[in-house]
Coordinates of C-alpha atoms and ligand atoms in Angstrom, one line a residue:
X1 CA 13.8 28.2 -11.2
X2 CA 10.9 25.7 -10.1
X3 CA 10.3 22.9 -12.7
X4 CA 6.9 22.5 -11.4
X5 CA 4.9 24.7 -8.8
X6 CA 1.5 24.9 -7.2
X7 CA 0.3 28.5 -6.3
X8 CA -2.6 28.5 -3.9
X9 CA -3.8 25.3 -5.2
X10 CA -7.4 24.5 -3.8
X11 CA -9.6 21.6 -4.3
X12 CA -13.1 21.3 -2.9
X13 CA -14.8 17.9 -2.8
X14 CA -18.3 17.7 -1.7
X15 CA -17.9 18.3 1.9
X16 CA -14.3 18.1 2.0
X17 CA -11.8 20.9 1.4
X18 CA -9.0 18.6 0.4
X19 CA -6.4 21.1 -0.7
X20 CA -6.7 24.8 1.0
X21 CA -4.4 27.2 -1.0
X22 CA -1.5 25.0 -1.2
X23 CA 1.8 26.2 -2.1
X24 CA 4.7 23.6 -3.4
X25 CA 7.4 23.8 -5.6
X26 CA 10.0 21.5 -7.2
X27 CA 13.6 22.2 -8.3
X28 CA 15.4 20.2 -11.1
X29 CA 17.5 17.6 -9.7
X30 CA 15.9 17.3 -6.3
X31 CA 13.8 14.7 -4.5
X32 CA 11.0 16.4 -2.7
X33 CA 9.2 14.2 -0.1
X34 CA 5.8 14.9 0.7
X35 CA 4.5 13.9 4.0
X36 CA 1.3 14.1 5.9
X37 CA -1.3 12.1 8.0
X38 CA -4.0 10.1 6.3
X39 CA -6.5 12.1 4.4
X40 CA -4.1 15.4 4.6
X41 CA -4.5 15.9 0.8
X42 CA -1.3 14.5 -0.8
X43 CA -2.7 12.3 -3.4
X44 CA -5.2 15.1 -4.0
X45 CA -2.3 17.5 -4.8
X46 CA -0.3 15.1 -6.9
X47 CA -3.4 14.2 -8.8
X48 CA -3.8 18.0 -9.6
X49 CA -0.4 18.3 -10.7
X50 CA -0.7 15.4 -13.1
X51 CA -4.2 16.6 -14.5
X52 CA -6.2 13.7 -13.3
X53 CA -8.3 16.3 -11.4
X54 CA -8.9 19.9 -11.7
X55 CA -8.1 22.4 -9.2
X56 CA -11.3 24.4 -7.9
X57 CA -8.8 27.4 -7.7
X58 CA -5.2 28.2 -7.8
X59 CA -2.3 28.0 -10.4
X60 CA -0.1 25.2 -11.6
X61 CA 3.1 26.4 -13.3
X62 CA 5.9 24.6 -15.4
X63 CA 9.1 26.2 -15.7
X64 CA 7.5 29.4 -14.4
X65 CA 4.6 29.3 -16.9
X66 CA 1.0 28.9 -15.9
X67 CA -0.5 25.7 -17.3
X68 CA -4.0 24.4 -17.5
X69 CA -4.1 20.4 -17.5
X70 CA -7.5 19.1 -18.6
X71 CA -6.2 15.3 -18.5
X72 CA -2.9 13.5 -17.8
X73 CA -2.0 13.9 -21.5
X74 CA -1.6 17.5 -21.0
X75 CA 0.7 17.0 -17.9
X76 CA 2.8 14.4 -20.0
X77 CA 3.4 16.8 -22.9
X78 CA 4.8 19.2 -20.2
X79 CA 7.2 16.2 -19.1
X80 CA 5.3 15.2 -15.8
X81 CA 5.0 11.6 -15.1
X82 CA 3.2 9.5 -12.4
X83 CA 3.6 6.2 -10.9
X84 CA 0.4 5.3 -9.1
X85 CA -0.1 3.3 -6.0
X86 CA -2.2 0.8 -7.9
X87 CA -0.3 0.1 -11.0
X88 CA -2.1 0.6 -14.3
X89 CA -0.6 -2.0 -16.5
X90 CA -2.2 -4.7 -18.5
X91 CA -1.0 -8.0 -17.2
X92 CA -1.5 -10.3 -20.5
X93 CA 0.8 -7.7 -22.3
X94 CA 4.5 -7.7 -22.4
X95 CA 6.6 -5.0 -20.9
X96 CA 7.1 -3.3 -24.3
X97 CA 3.4 -3.5 -25.3
X98 CA 2.4 -1.9 -21.8
X99 CA 4.8 0.9 -22.4
X100 CA 4.0 2.0 -26.0
X101 CA 0.3 1.7 -25.2
X102 CA -1.1 4.8 -26.2
X103 CA 1.6 6.0 -27.9
X104 CA 2.2 3.5 -30.7
X105 CA 4.4 4.3 -33.6
X106 CA 3.4 2.7 -36.5
X107 CA 5.4 2.2 -39.8
X108 CA 4.3 1.1 -43.2
X109 CA 5.8 -2.3 -44.0
X110 CA 5.6 -2.5 -47.8
X111 CA 3.1 -1.1 -50.6
X112 CA 1.0 -4.2 -49.9
X113 CA 0.3 -3.1 -46.3
X114 CA -0.1 0.7 -47.3
X115 CA -2.7 2.2 -45.3
X116 CA -2.6 -0.7 -42.8
X117 CA -0.4 0.7 -39.9
X118 CA 2.0 -2.1 -38.5
X119 CA 3.0 -2.1 -35.0
X120 CA 6.6 -1.2 -35.0
X121 CA 8.2 -3.4 -32.3
X122 CA 11.9 -3.2 -32.7
X123 CA 12.5 0.6 -32.6
X124 CA 10.4 0.8 -29.0
X125 CA 11.9 -2.1 -27.6
X126 CA 15.3 -0.7 -28.7
X127 CA 14.4 2.6 -26.8
X128 CA 13.3 0.7 -23.8
X129 CA 16.4 -1.2 -23.4
X130 CA 18.3 2.1 -23.6
X131 CA 16.3 3.6 -20.9
X132 CA 16.4 0.7 -18.8
X133 CA 20.5 0.6 -19.2
X134 CA 20.9 4.4 -18.6
X135 CA 18.8 4.3 -15.3
X136 CA 19.7 0.8 -14.1
X137 CA 16.1 -0.5 -14.4
X138 CA 16.7 -4.2 -14.8
X139 CA 13.4 -5.0 -16.9
X140 CA 13.1 -7.6 -19.7
X141 CA 11.1 -5.8 -22.7
X142 CA 9.4 -9.1 -23.6
X143 CA 8.4 -10.6 -20.2
X144 CA 4.6 -10.6 -19.7
X145 CA 3.6 -8.0 -17.0
X146 CA 1.3 -10.4 -15.2
X147 CA 4.4 -12.7 -14.4
X148 CA 6.6 -9.9 -12.8
X149 CA 6.8 -9.2 -9.0
X150 CA 5.6 -5.8 -7.9
X151 CA 9.2 -4.3 -7.7
X152 CA 9.7 -5.0 -11.4
X153 CA 6.2 -3.8 -12.4
X154 CA 6.9 -0.6 -10.5
X155 CA 10.1 -0.3 -13.0
X156 CA 7.7 -0.8 -15.8
X157 CA 5.8 2.2 -14.8
X158 CA 8.9 4.2 -14.5
X159 CA 10.1 3.5 -17.8
X160 CA 6.7 3.9 -19.2
X161 CA 6.9 7.7 -17.8
X162 CA 10.5 8.2 -19.1
X163 CA 9.4 6.9 -22.3
X164 CA 7.1 9.7 -22.6
X165 CA 9.7 12.1 -21.9
X166 CA 9.0 12.7 -18.2
X167 CA 11.4 15.4 -16.5
X168 CA 9.4 15.1 -13.2
X169 CA 8.3 11.8 -11.6
X170 CA 5.6 11.7 -9.3
X171 CA 5.4 8.6 -7.1
X172 CA 2.5 8.1 -4.4
X173 CA 3.9 5.7 -1.8
X174 CA 6.0 3.7 -4.3
X175 CA 7.7 1.8 -1.4
X176 CA 4.5 0.6 0.4
X177 CA 4.6 -2.6 -1.6
X178 CA 8.3 -3.1 -1.9
X179 CA 10.3 -5.3 -0.1
X180 CA 13.5 -3.5 1.7
X181 CA 15.6 -4.7 -1.3
X182 CA 13.3 -3.5 -3.9
X183 CA 12.9 -0.1 -2.0
X184 CA 16.9 0.2 -2.2
X185 CA 16.8 -0.6 -5.7
X186 CA 14.1 1.8 -6.1
X187 CA 16.1 4.5 -4.5
X188 CA 19.3 3.8 -6.8
X189 CA 17.1 4.5 -9.8
X190 CA 15.8 7.8 -8.3
X191 CA 19.2 8.8 -7.6
X192 CA 20.4 8.0 -11.3
X193 CA 17.4 10.0 -12.6
X194 CA 18.1 13.1 -10.4
X195 CA 21.8 13.1 -11.3
X196 CA 20.7 13.6 -14.7
X197 CA 18.7 16.8 -13.9
X198 CA 15.5 15.1 -13.4
X199 CA 13.3 15.8 -10.3
X200 CA 11.1 13.4 -8.3
X201 CA 8.2 13.9 -5.7
X202 CA 7.7 11.0 -3.3
X203 CA 5.0 10.4 -1.1
X204 CA 5.6 8.1 1.8
X205 CA 4.7 7.5 5.4
X206 CA 8.0 5.9 6.3
X207 CA 10.2 8.4 8.2
X208 CA 13.3 6.4 7.9
X209 CA 13.1 6.5 4.2
X210 CA 12.4 10.4 4.0
X211 CA 15.7 11.0 6.0
X212 CA 17.4 8.7 3.7
X213 CA 16.3 10.1 0.4
X214 CA 14.7 13.5 0.6
X215 CA 16.6 16.8 -0.3
X216 CA 13.6 18.6 0.9
X217 CA 10.6 17.4 2.8
X218 CA 7.1 19.4 2.7
X219 CA 4.5 18.6 5.2
X220 CA 0.7 18.6 4.7
X221 CA -1.9 18.7 7.6
X222 CA -5.8 18.8 7.0
X223 CA -5.5 20.0 3.5
X224 CA -2.8 22.7 4.3
X225 CA 0.7 22.9 3.7
X226 CA 2.4 23.4 7.2
X227 CA 6.0 23.7 6.1
X228 CA 9.2 22.7 4.2
X229 CA 12.3 21.3 5.9
X230 CA 15.6 19.8 4.9
X231 CA 16.6 16.6 6.5
X232 CA 19.7 17.7 8.1
X233 CA 17.3 20.4 10.0
X234 CA 15.0 17.8 11.5
X235 CA 14.4 14.3 12.9
X236 CA 11.9 11.6 12.9
X237 CA 10.1 12.9 15.9
X238 CA 9.8 16.3 14.9
X239 CA 8.4 15.3 11.3
X240 CA 5.8 13.0 13.1
X241 CA 4.6 15.9 15.2
X242 CA 4.6 18.3 12.2
X243 CA 2.3 15.9 10.4
X244 CA 0.2 14.9 13.2
X245 CA 0.1 18.1 15.2
X246 CA 1.1 16.5 18.3
X247 CA 3.8 14.4 19.9
X248 CA 3.7 10.8 18.8
X249 CA 5.1 7.6 20.7
X250 CA 7.1 5.9 17.9
X251 CA 7.4 2.8 20.4
X252 CA 4.5 1.0 21.9
X253 CA 4.7 0.0 25.8
X254 CA 3.4 -3.4 26.6
X255 CA 3.3 -5.8 29.6
X256 CA 4.6 -9.3 29.3
X257 CA 2.2 -11.8 27.6
X258 CA -0.2 -14.0 29.6
X259 CA -0.8 -16.6 27.0
X260 CA -4.0 -18.7 27.4
X261 CA -5.5 -21.7 25.5
X262 CA -4.4 -22.5 21.9
X263 CA -6.7 -20.7 19.5
X264 CA -5.3 -21.4 16.1
X265 CA -3.4 -24.7 15.5
X266 CA -2.0 -25.0 12.1
X267 CA -0.4 -28.6 11.4
X268 CA 1.8 -29.6 8.4
X269 CA 0.1 -27.0 5.9
X270 CA 1.1 -27.1 2.3
X271 CA -0.4 -24.9 -0.3
X272 CA 0.3 -24.4 -4.0
X273 CA -0.2 -21.0 -5.9
X274 CA -2.0 -20.3 -8.9
X275 CA 0.9 -21.4 -11.2
X276 CA 0.8 -24.7 -9.4
X277 CA 4.2 -23.9 -7.3
X278 CA 4.3 -25.1 -3.8
X279 CA 4.5 -21.9 -1.9
X280 CA 3.6 -23.0 1.8
X281 CA 5.6 -26.3 2.7
X282 CA 5.0 -28.1 6.0
X283 CA 4.0 -25.1 7.9
X284 CA 2.9 -25.9 11.5
X285 CA 2.3 -23.2 14.3
X286 CA 0.1 -22.2 17.1
X287 CA -1.5 -19.1 18.4
X288 CA -2.5 -19.0 21.9
X289 CA -5.1 -16.4 23.5
X290 CA -3.5 -13.3 24.7
X291 CA -0.3 -13.3 22.5
X292 CA 1.0 -11.9 19.4
X293 CA 2.9 -14.1 17.0
X294 CA 4.9 -12.2 14.4
X295 CA 5.8 -13.8 11.1
X296 CA 8.8 -11.9 9.7
X297 CA 9.9 -12.7 6.1
X298 CA 10.5 -10.8 3.0
X299 CA 7.2 -10.7 1.1
X300 CA 6.8 -13.5 -1.5
X301 CA 8.0 -16.3 0.8
X302 CA 4.3 -17.8 1.2
X303 CA 3.0 -15.4 3.7
X304 CA 0.2 -14.2 1.4
X305 CA -0.7 -17.8 0.6
X306 CA -0.6 -18.9 4.3
X307 CA -3.0 -16.2 5.1
X308 CA -5.4 -16.9 2.4
X309 CA -5.6 -20.7 3.4
X310 CA -6.2 -20.0 6.9
X311 CA -9.0 -17.6 6.0
X312 CA -10.7 -19.7 3.4
X313 CA -9.4 -17.8 0.2
X314 CA -7.5 -20.5 -1.0
X315 CA -7.2 -24.3 -0.4
X316 CA -4.9 -26.3 1.3
X317 CA -3.2 -29.5 -0.4
X318 CA -2.4 -31.1 2.7
X319 CA -2.3 -30.4 6.5
X320 CA -5.1 -28.9 8.9
X321 CA -6.3 -25.7 10.2
X322 CA -8.0 -25.8 13.6
X323 CA -9.5 -23.1 15.6
X324 CA -10.1 -24.1 19.3
X325 CA -10.2 -27.8 18.2
X326 CA -12.5 -27.1 15.4
X327 CA -11.2 -28.4 12.0
X328 CA -11.5 -25.5 9.6
X329 CA -9.5 -26.8 6.8
X330 CA -10.7 -25.5 3.6
X331 CA -13.9 -24.3 5.1
X332 CA -15.7 -21.5 3.5
X333 CA -14.9 -18.0 4.7
X334 CA -18.2 -17.4 6.6
X335 CA -17.7 -20.3 8.6
X336 CA -14.2 -19.3 9.7
X337 CA -15.4 -15.8 10.5
X338 CA -18.2 -17.3 12.6
X339 CA -15.5 -19.4 14.2
X340 CA -14.0 -16.2 15.8
X341 CA -11.6 -15.3 13.2
X342 CA -11.1 -11.7 12.2
X343 CA -8.9 -10.7 9.2
X344 CA -7.2 -7.5 8.2
X345 CA -6.2 -8.3 4.3
X346 CA -2.9 -7.5 3.0
X347 CA -4.6 -6.2 -0.5
X348 CA -7.4 -3.9 1.3
X349 CA -8.6 -2.8 -2.3
X350 CA -9.2 -6.4 -3.3
X351 CA -10.4 -8.2 -0.1
X352 CA -11.1 -5.5 2.4
X353 CA -13.7 -3.3 1.1
X354 CA -16.7 -2.9 -1.2
X355 CA -15.6 0.5 -3.0
X356 CA -19.0 1.7 -4.0
X357 CA -20.6 1.1 -0.6
X358 CA -20.9 3.6 2.3
X359 CA -18.6 3.4 4.9
X360 CA -21.6 2.2 7.5
X361 CA -22.0 -1.0 5.1
X362 CA -18.6 -1.7 4.9
X363 CA -18.5 -1.5 8.8
X364 CA -21.1 -4.5 8.8
X365 CA -19.8 -6.7 5.9
X366 CA -19.3 -9.8 7.7
X367 CA -22.2 -9.1 10.1
X368 CA -25.0 -7.8 8.2
X369 CA -27.0 -10.8 8.1
X370 CA -27.1 -11.2 11.8
X371 CA -28.6 -9.3 14.7
X372 CA -29.0 -6.6 15.4
X373 CA -28.3 -5.8 11.8
X374 CA -30.8 -8.0 10.3
X375 CA -34.0 -9.3 11.6
X376 CA -34.9 -12.3 9.4
X377 CA -34.0 -11.3 6.0
X378 CA -34.7 -7.6 6.6
X379 CA -31.8 -5.3 7.1
X380 CA -32.0 -2.7 10.0
X381 CA -30.4 0.3 8.6
X382 CA -30.6 2.3 12.2
X383 CA -28.5 -0.7 13.8
X384 CA -26.0 -0.4 10.7
X385 CA -25.9 3.5 11.2
X386 CA -25.5 3.2 15.0
X387 CA -22.5 0.9 14.6
X388 CA -20.8 3.2 12.2
X389 CA -21.7 6.2 14.5
X390 CA -19.8 4.6 17.5
X391 CA -17.0 3.2 15.2
X392 CA -16.1 6.2 13.3
X393 CA -14.9 8.3 16.1
X394 CA -13.5 5.3 17.9
X395 CA -11.1 4.5 14.9
X396 CA -10.7 8.2 13.9
X397 CA -11.9 7.6 10.3
X398 CA -11.9 10.7 8.3
X399 CA -14.1 12.4 7.0
X400 CA -16.4 11.3 9.7
X401 CA -19.3 10.6 7.5
X402 CA -21.1 7.2 7.3
X403 CA -22.6 7.9 3.9
X404 CA -19.3 8.6 2.4
X405 CA -18.5 5.7 -0.1
X406 CA -15.4 3.7 1.0
X407 CA -13.9 4.4 -2.5
X408 CA -13.6 8.1 -2.0
X409 CA -11.4 7.8 1.4
X410 CA -7.6 8.1 1.4
X411 CA -5.8 5.1 1.6
X412 CA -5.1 5.3 5.3
X413 CA -8.5 5.8 6.1
X414 CA -9.7 2.7 4.2
X415 CA -7.5 0.9 6.0
X416 CA -8.9 2.3 9.4
X417 CA -12.3 1.2 8.4
X418 CA -11.4 -2.3 7.7
X419 CA -9.5 -2.4 11.3
X420 CA -12.6 -0.9 13.0
X421 CA -14.7 -3.8 11.5
X422 CA -12.3 -6.6 12.2
X423 CA -11.5 -5.4 15.6
X424 CA -14.9 -4.7 16.8
X425 CA -16.8 -7.7 16.1
X426 CA -15.8 -9.9 19.0
X427 CA -13.3 -12.2 17.3
X428 CA -11.0 -14.1 19.3
X429 CA -8.2 -14.5 16.8
X430 CA -7.1 -11.7 14.5
X431 CA -5.1 -12.3 11.2
X432 CA -3.4 -9.0 10.8
X433 CA -1.6 -8.8 7.3
X434 CA 0.5 -5.7 6.9
X435 CA -2.1 -3.9 9.3
X436 CA -0.4 -0.5 9.1
X437 CA 0.7 -0.4 5.2
X438 CA -0.1 3.0 4.0
X439 CA -1.0 4.3 7.4
X440 CA 0.4 7.5 8.9
X441 CA 2.7 7.4 12.1
X442 CA -0.2 8.8 14.4
X443 CA -2.5 5.9 13.3
X444 CA 0.3 3.3 13.4
X445 CA 0.5 4.4 17.4
X446 CA -3.3 4.1 17.5
X447 CA -3.4 0.8 15.8
X448 CA -0.6 -0.8 17.6
X449 CA -2.0 0.3 21.0
X450 CA -5.5 -1.2 19.9
X451 CA -3.9 -4.6 19.1
X452 CA -1.8 -4.7 22.5
X453 CA -4.9 -3.8 24.4
X454 CA -7.0 -6.5 22.7
X455 CA -4.2 -9.0 23.3
X456 CA -4.3 -8.2 27.0
X457 CA -8.0 -8.7 27.1
X458 CA -7.3 -12.2 25.5
X459 CA -7.1 -11.7 21.8
X460 CA -4.7 -14.0 20.0
X461 CA -3.0 -12.3 16.9
X462 CA -1.1 -13.6 14.0
X463 CA 0.6 -10.6 12.5
X464 CA 2.2 -10.6 9.0
X465 CA 4.4 -7.9 8.4
X466 CA 7.0 -6.8 5.9
X467 CA 8.3 -4.0 8.4
X468 CA 10.7 -5.5 10.8
X469 CA 10.1 -2.6 13.2
X470 CA 6.5 -3.7 13.6
X471 CA 7.4 -7.3 14.3
X472 CA 9.9 -6.1 16.8
X473 CA 7.3 -3.8 18.3
X474 CA 4.4 -5.8 18.7
X475 CA 5.2 -9.6 18.8
X476 CA 5.6 -11.8 21.9
X477 CA 6.9 -14.3 19.6
X478 CA 8.6 -14.3 16.2
X479 CA 8.6 -16.7 13.5
X480 CA 10.7 -16.4 10.4
X481 CA 9.1 -17.6 7.0
X482 CA 11.4 -18.4 4.1
X483 CA 10.6 -20.3 0.9
X484 CA 7.4 -21.6 2.2
X485 CA 8.7 -22.7 5.4
X486 CA 9.0 -21.7 9.2
X487 CA 12.7 -21.8 9.6
X488 CA 12.9 -20.3 13.3
X489 CA 10.7 -19.5 15.9
X490 CA 11.8 -17.5 19.1
X491 CA 10.7 -15.5 22.0
X492 CA 10.9 -11.7 21.4
X493 CA 13.6 -11.4 23.9
X494 CA 15.6 -13.2 21.5
X495 CA 14.9 -11.4 18.5
X496 CA 17.2 -8.7 17.2
X497 CA 17.2 -6.9 13.8
X498 CA 20.3 -8.5 13.0
X499 CA 19.4 -11.9 13.6
X500 CA 16.0 -11.8 12.0
X501 CA 17.6 -9.9 9.0
X502 CA 19.8 -13.0 8.5
X503 CA 17.1 -15.5 8.9
X504 CA 15.0 -13.7 6.5
X505 CA 17.8 -14.2 3.9
X506 CA 17.7 -17.8 4.7
X507 CA 21.0 -17.7 6.5
X508 CA 20.6 -19.9 9.9
Ligands
ATP1 N1 -13.3 11.9 -5.1 C1 -13.5 12.4 -3.9 N2 -14.6 12.4 -3.5 C2 -14.7 13.0 -2.3 N3 -13.7 13.2 -1.4 C3 -12.6 12.9 -1.5 C4 -12.3 12.3 -3.0 N4 -10.8 12.2 -3.2 C5 -10.4 12.4 -1.9 N5 -11.4 12.8 -0.9 C6 -11.2 13.3 0.3 O1 -9.9 14.6 0.3 C7 -9.3 14.0 1.2 C8 -7.8 13.9 1.2 O2 -7.5 12.9 0.4 P1 -6.4 12.3 -0.1 O3 -6.4 11.0 -0.9 O4 -5.6 13.3 -0.9 O5 -5.4 12.1 1.1 P2 -3.8 11.4 1.4 O6 -3.0 12.7 2.1 O7 -3.2 10.9 0.1 O8 -4.1 10.4 2.4 P3 -3.4 9.0 2.5 O9 -2.1 9.2 3.5 O10 -4.5 8.1 3.5 O11 -3.2 8.4 1.1 C9 -9.8 13.0 2.3 O12 -10.5 13.5 3.3 C10 -10.5 12.1 1.1 O13 -11.6 11.6 1.7
MG2 MG1 -2.8 9.1 -0.7

């Protein structure tokens, strides 16, 4: 018996058939992984199963009974919970307040208060502690959500779903923003849930994870369900081929680097974060033309703030940032862009795109005021359009529609728009922060090859990635960042997974 099932589920968006007669089922106690290239329709399918959007046709069943969801509330009542890719928590509220939000129980304290409901804090908190204990979710109910790292915020979202009685947990790319340690913990939690008969649907692009956690794997391709397999009957390269519809090279080929002049020179950089903590401590590094310097490190060791400082989004407390000798320390972002720095930001939703702008305008976001996109103060729409017509096929952005708004694109396609823009405007140095986060294996291959080709043509690249595989595949030199400092730098020939892993944990 299926706890949740989709029968011939179809979703037609204007101009895009996002789900085409999709069949899917989930059994109690199983982890069912949903795979598929960017834009395949995974999130759309989950959003229908959670009542966020309604199907154009087809049927959803819970325990073999047809259901009609008009909102997530209907899905929640049927025991379906979802943890979104972008958490929906209120940062200034406590964990408990966030969890009870919308399901507050009130109790009348005294006759004097009669009629005035008073929020009951004691019993929800006890229930939260009990859930946290049962599923080894280490969360303090009284902590302020805004103070918690992403991994813990995600646990709050899970407890929130459990608190509402979820029997099914849908998670859309839950590990994309987690450190390897946090991902391991998440998998332990998922195992604890399924051991009690609950079931989980997981979307991920990381094939190694799929093999480790899945009981069954379903693969989507261009809106259709192409097959369901078990991990013991498949391997990573077969899954990649099912997703993308062709063979994927999981390893990039590249010639030895021919480093040229120093492009980026950072000396003794010190940065403090929003809470006045020193998060970058005396960092010095150089990126030369024609080389890729990879910064390995567990997320949260100052990489984010380092990149923000280089790109003009945060001020340095001490030290200097130079590009081809020009002092750019604390310069405004536009000056840094004009000095030849491209930036693929870590948070594409916040720093990468304007969601309600067309794709074409997003592709001109850094250059719209320059020729040929503007003459004087007049925007030249034909030039902006022509650029999009060139970049969309070159970077395989789907749908290939320049007047689609960026917000309607799937996660991976948003990333491709940013990469197209940052890699096509003649930058000499590329700061690439988590460049393939949320990107499918076929597009990872494409982006990696693009970066390597550009580096062979003289581009210098500072690569920041939480994926050790990506660091090892692309870098010519590797630096390890730990607690705000670069604790080691080595040529790629000397970098092994084990050595980097130890350094990332601070073991020298
Ligand atoms: N609100 C919307 N309006 C128009 N088109 C949409 C909307 N939401 C999604 N789409 C389109 O539907 C298709 C499927 O998108 P979906 O987000 O389900 O893909 P996905 O498999 O989750 O991809 P990714 O791995 O990149 O997250 C895409 O072509 C997308 O552009
Ligand atoms: Mg998605």
